PDB file of C-alpha atoms in Angstrom:
ATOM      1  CA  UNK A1098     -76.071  37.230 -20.592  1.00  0.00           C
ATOM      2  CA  UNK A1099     -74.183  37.770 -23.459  1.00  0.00           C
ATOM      3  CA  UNK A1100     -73.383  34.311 -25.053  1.00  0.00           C
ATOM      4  CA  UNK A1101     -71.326  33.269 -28.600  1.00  0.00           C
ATOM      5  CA  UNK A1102     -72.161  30.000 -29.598  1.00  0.00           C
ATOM      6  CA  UNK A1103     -68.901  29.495 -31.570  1.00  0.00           C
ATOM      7  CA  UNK A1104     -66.619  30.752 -28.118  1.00  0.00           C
ATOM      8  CA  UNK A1105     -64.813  27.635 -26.764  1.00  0.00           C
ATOM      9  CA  UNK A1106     -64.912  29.519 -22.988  1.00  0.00           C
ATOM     10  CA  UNK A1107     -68.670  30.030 -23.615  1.00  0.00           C
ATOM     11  CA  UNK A1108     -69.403  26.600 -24.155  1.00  0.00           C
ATOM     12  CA  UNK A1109     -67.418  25.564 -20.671  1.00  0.00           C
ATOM     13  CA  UNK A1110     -69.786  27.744 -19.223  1.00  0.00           C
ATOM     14  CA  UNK A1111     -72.835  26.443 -20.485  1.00  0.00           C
ATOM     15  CA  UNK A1112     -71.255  23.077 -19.400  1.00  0.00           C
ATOM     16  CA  UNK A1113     -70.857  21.683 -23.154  1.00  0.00           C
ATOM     17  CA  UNK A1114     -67.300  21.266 -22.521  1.00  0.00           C
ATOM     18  CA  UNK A1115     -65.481  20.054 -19.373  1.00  0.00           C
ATOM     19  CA  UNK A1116     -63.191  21.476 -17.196  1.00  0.00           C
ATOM     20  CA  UNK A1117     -61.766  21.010 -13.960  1.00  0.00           C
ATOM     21  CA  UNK A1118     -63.452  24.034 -12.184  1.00  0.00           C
ATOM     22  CA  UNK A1119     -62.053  26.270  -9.017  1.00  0.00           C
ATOM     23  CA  UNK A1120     -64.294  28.506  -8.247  1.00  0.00           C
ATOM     24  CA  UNK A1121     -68.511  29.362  -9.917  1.00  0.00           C
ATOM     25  CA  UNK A1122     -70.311  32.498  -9.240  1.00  0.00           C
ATOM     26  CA  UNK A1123     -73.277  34.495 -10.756  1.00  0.00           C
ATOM     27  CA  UNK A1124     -70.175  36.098 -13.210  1.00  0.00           C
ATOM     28  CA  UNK A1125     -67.313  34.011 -13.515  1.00  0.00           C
ATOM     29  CA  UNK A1126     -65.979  30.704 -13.585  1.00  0.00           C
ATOM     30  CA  UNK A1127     -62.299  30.011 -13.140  1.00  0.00           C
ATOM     31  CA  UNK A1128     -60.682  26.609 -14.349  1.00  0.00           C
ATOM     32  CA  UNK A1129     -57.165  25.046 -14.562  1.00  0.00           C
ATOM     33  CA  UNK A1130     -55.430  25.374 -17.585  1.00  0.00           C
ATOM     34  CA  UNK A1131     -55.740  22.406 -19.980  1.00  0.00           C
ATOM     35  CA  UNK A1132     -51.993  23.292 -20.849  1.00  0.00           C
ATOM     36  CA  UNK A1133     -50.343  25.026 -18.046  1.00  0.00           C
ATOM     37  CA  UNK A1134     -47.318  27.063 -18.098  1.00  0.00           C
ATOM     38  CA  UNK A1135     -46.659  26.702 -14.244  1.00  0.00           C
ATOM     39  CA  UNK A1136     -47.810  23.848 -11.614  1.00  0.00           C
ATOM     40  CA  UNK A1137     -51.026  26.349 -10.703  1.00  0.00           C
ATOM     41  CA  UNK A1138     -51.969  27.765 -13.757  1.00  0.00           C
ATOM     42  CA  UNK A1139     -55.987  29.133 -13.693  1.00  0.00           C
ATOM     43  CA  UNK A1140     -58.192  31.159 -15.973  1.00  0.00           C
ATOM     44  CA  UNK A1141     -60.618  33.421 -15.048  1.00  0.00           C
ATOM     45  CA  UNK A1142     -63.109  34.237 -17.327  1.00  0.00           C
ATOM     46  CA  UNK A1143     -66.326  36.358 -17.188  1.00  0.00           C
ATOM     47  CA  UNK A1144     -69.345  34.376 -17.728  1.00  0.00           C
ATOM     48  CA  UNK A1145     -70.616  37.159 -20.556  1.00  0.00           C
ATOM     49  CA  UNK A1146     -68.826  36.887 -23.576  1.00  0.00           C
ATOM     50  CA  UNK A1147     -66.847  39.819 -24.033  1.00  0.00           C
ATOM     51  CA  UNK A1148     -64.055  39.199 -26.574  1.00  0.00           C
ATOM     52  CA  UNK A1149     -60.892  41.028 -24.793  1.00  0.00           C
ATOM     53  CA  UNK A1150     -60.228  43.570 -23.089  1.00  0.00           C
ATOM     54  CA  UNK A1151     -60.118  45.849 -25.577  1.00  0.00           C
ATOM     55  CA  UNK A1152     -63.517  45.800 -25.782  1.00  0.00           C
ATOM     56  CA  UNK A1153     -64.364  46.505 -22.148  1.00  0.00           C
ATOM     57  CA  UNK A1154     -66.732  49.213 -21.301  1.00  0.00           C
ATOM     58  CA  UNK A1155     -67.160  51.449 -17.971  1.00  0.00           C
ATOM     59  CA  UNK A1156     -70.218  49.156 -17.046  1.00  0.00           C
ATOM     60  CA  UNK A1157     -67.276  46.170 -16.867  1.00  0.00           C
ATOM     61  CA  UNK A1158     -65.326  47.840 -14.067  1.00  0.00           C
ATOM     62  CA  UNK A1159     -66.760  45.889 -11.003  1.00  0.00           C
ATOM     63  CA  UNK A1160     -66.720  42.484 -13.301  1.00  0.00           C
ATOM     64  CA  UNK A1161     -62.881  43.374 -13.824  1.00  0.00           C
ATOM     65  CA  UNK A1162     -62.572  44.389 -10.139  1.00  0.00           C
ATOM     66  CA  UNK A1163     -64.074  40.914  -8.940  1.00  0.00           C
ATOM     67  CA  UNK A1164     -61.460  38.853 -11.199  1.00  0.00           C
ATOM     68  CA  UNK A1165     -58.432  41.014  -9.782  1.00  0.00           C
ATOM     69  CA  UNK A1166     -59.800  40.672  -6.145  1.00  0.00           C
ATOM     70  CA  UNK A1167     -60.446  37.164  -6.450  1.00  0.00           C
ATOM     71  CA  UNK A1168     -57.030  35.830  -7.758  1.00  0.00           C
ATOM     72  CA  UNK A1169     -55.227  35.947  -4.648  1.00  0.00           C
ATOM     73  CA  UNK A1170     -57.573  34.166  -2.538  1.00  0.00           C
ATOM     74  CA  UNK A1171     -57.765  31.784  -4.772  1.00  0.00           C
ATOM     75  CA  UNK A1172     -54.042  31.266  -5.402  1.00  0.00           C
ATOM     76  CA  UNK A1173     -53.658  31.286  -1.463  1.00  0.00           C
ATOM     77  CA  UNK A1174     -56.228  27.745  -1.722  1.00  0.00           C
ATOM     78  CA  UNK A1175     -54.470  26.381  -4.470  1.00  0.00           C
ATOM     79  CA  UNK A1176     -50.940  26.492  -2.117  1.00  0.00           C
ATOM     80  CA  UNK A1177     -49.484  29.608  -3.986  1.00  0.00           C
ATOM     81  CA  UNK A1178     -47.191  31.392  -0.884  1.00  0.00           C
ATOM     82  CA  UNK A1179     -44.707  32.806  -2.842  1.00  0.00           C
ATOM     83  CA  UNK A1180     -46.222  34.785  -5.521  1.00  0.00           C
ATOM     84  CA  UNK A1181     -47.897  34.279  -8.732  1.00  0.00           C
ATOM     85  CA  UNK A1182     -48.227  36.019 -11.813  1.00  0.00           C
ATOM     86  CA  UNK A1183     -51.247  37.618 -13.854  1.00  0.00           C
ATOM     87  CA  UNK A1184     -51.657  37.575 -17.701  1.00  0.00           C
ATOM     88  CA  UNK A1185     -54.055  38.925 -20.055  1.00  0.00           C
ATOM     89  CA  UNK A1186     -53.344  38.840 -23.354  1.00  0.00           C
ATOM     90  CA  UNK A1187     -55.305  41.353 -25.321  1.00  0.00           C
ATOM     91  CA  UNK A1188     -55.859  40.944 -29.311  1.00  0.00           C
ATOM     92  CA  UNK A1189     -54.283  39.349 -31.732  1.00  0.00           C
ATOM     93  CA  UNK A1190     -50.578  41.019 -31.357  1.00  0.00           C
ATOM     94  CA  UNK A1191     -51.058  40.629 -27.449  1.00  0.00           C
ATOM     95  CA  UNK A1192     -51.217  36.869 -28.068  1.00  0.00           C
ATOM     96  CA  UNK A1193     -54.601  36.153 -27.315  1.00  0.00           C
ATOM     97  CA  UNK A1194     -55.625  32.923 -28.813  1.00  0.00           C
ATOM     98  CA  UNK A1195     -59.123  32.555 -27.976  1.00  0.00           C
ATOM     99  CA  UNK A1196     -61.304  35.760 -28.221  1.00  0.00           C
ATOM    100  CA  UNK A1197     -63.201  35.759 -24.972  1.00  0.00           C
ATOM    101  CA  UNK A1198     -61.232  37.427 -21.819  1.00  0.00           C
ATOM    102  CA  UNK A1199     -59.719  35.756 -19.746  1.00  0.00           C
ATOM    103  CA  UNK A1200     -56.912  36.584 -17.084  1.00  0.00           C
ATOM    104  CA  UNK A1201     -54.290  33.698 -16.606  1.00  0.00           C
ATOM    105  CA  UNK A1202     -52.878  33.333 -12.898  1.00  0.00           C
ATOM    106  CA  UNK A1203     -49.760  31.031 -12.920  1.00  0.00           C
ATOM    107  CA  UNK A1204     -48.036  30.178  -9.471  1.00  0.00           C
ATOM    108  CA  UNK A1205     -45.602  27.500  -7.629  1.00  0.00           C
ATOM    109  CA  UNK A1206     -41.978  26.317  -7.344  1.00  0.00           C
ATOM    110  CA  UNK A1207     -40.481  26.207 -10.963  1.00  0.00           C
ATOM    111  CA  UNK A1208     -37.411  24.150 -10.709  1.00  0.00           C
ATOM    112  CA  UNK A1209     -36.372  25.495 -14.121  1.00  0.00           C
ATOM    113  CA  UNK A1210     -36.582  29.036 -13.797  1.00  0.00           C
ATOM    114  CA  UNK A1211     -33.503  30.924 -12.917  1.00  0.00           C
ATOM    115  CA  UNK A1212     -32.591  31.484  -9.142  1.00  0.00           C
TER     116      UNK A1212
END
């Protein structure tokens, strides 16, 4: 598997850096976010290191498939029941900050968002 040594997300999956994990398989791990934007705020990430999603190829549809499926069940066992929200911020412009995909799911009540 495709791994960069320099890629913060790579080294959580090698298990160099901590995180507070939700869900391991063969090709992804998804963690909380150290600084979340909502009270259940996730990343998914591919275990291969593939810098964003501008640079996915055809042979990454079933990897991208998995992450979509996956989101949610996972939101539905974090307590999400009233929706949630999926980012991925592509390139530099998109406002992806570090180069190795990753999908953001954000859900729960948000006392300060406007009824």
């Amino acid at each position: 598997m495709s791994h960069d040594p320099n890629c913060i997300f790579c080294k959580i999956v090698a298990d160099q850096i901590p995180s507070k994990k939700v869900h391991e398989d063969e090709d992804l791990l998804v963690f909380h976010d150290i600084h979340p934007w909502a009270p259940v705020h996730i990343l998914l990430i591919p275990k291969l290191h593939i810098a964003s999603m501008a640079d996915l190829q055809p042979e990454h549809a079933a990897l991208m498939g998995k992450m979509t499926v996956l989101v949610p069940q996972l939101m539905k066992q974090l307590g999400v029941t009233n929706g949630f929200r999926t980012v991925v911020n592509t390139g530099s412009d998109g406002g992806q900050e570090v180069f190795h995909l990753h999908m953001h799911a954000m859900g729960g009540p948000r006392p300060w968002a406007k009824g």
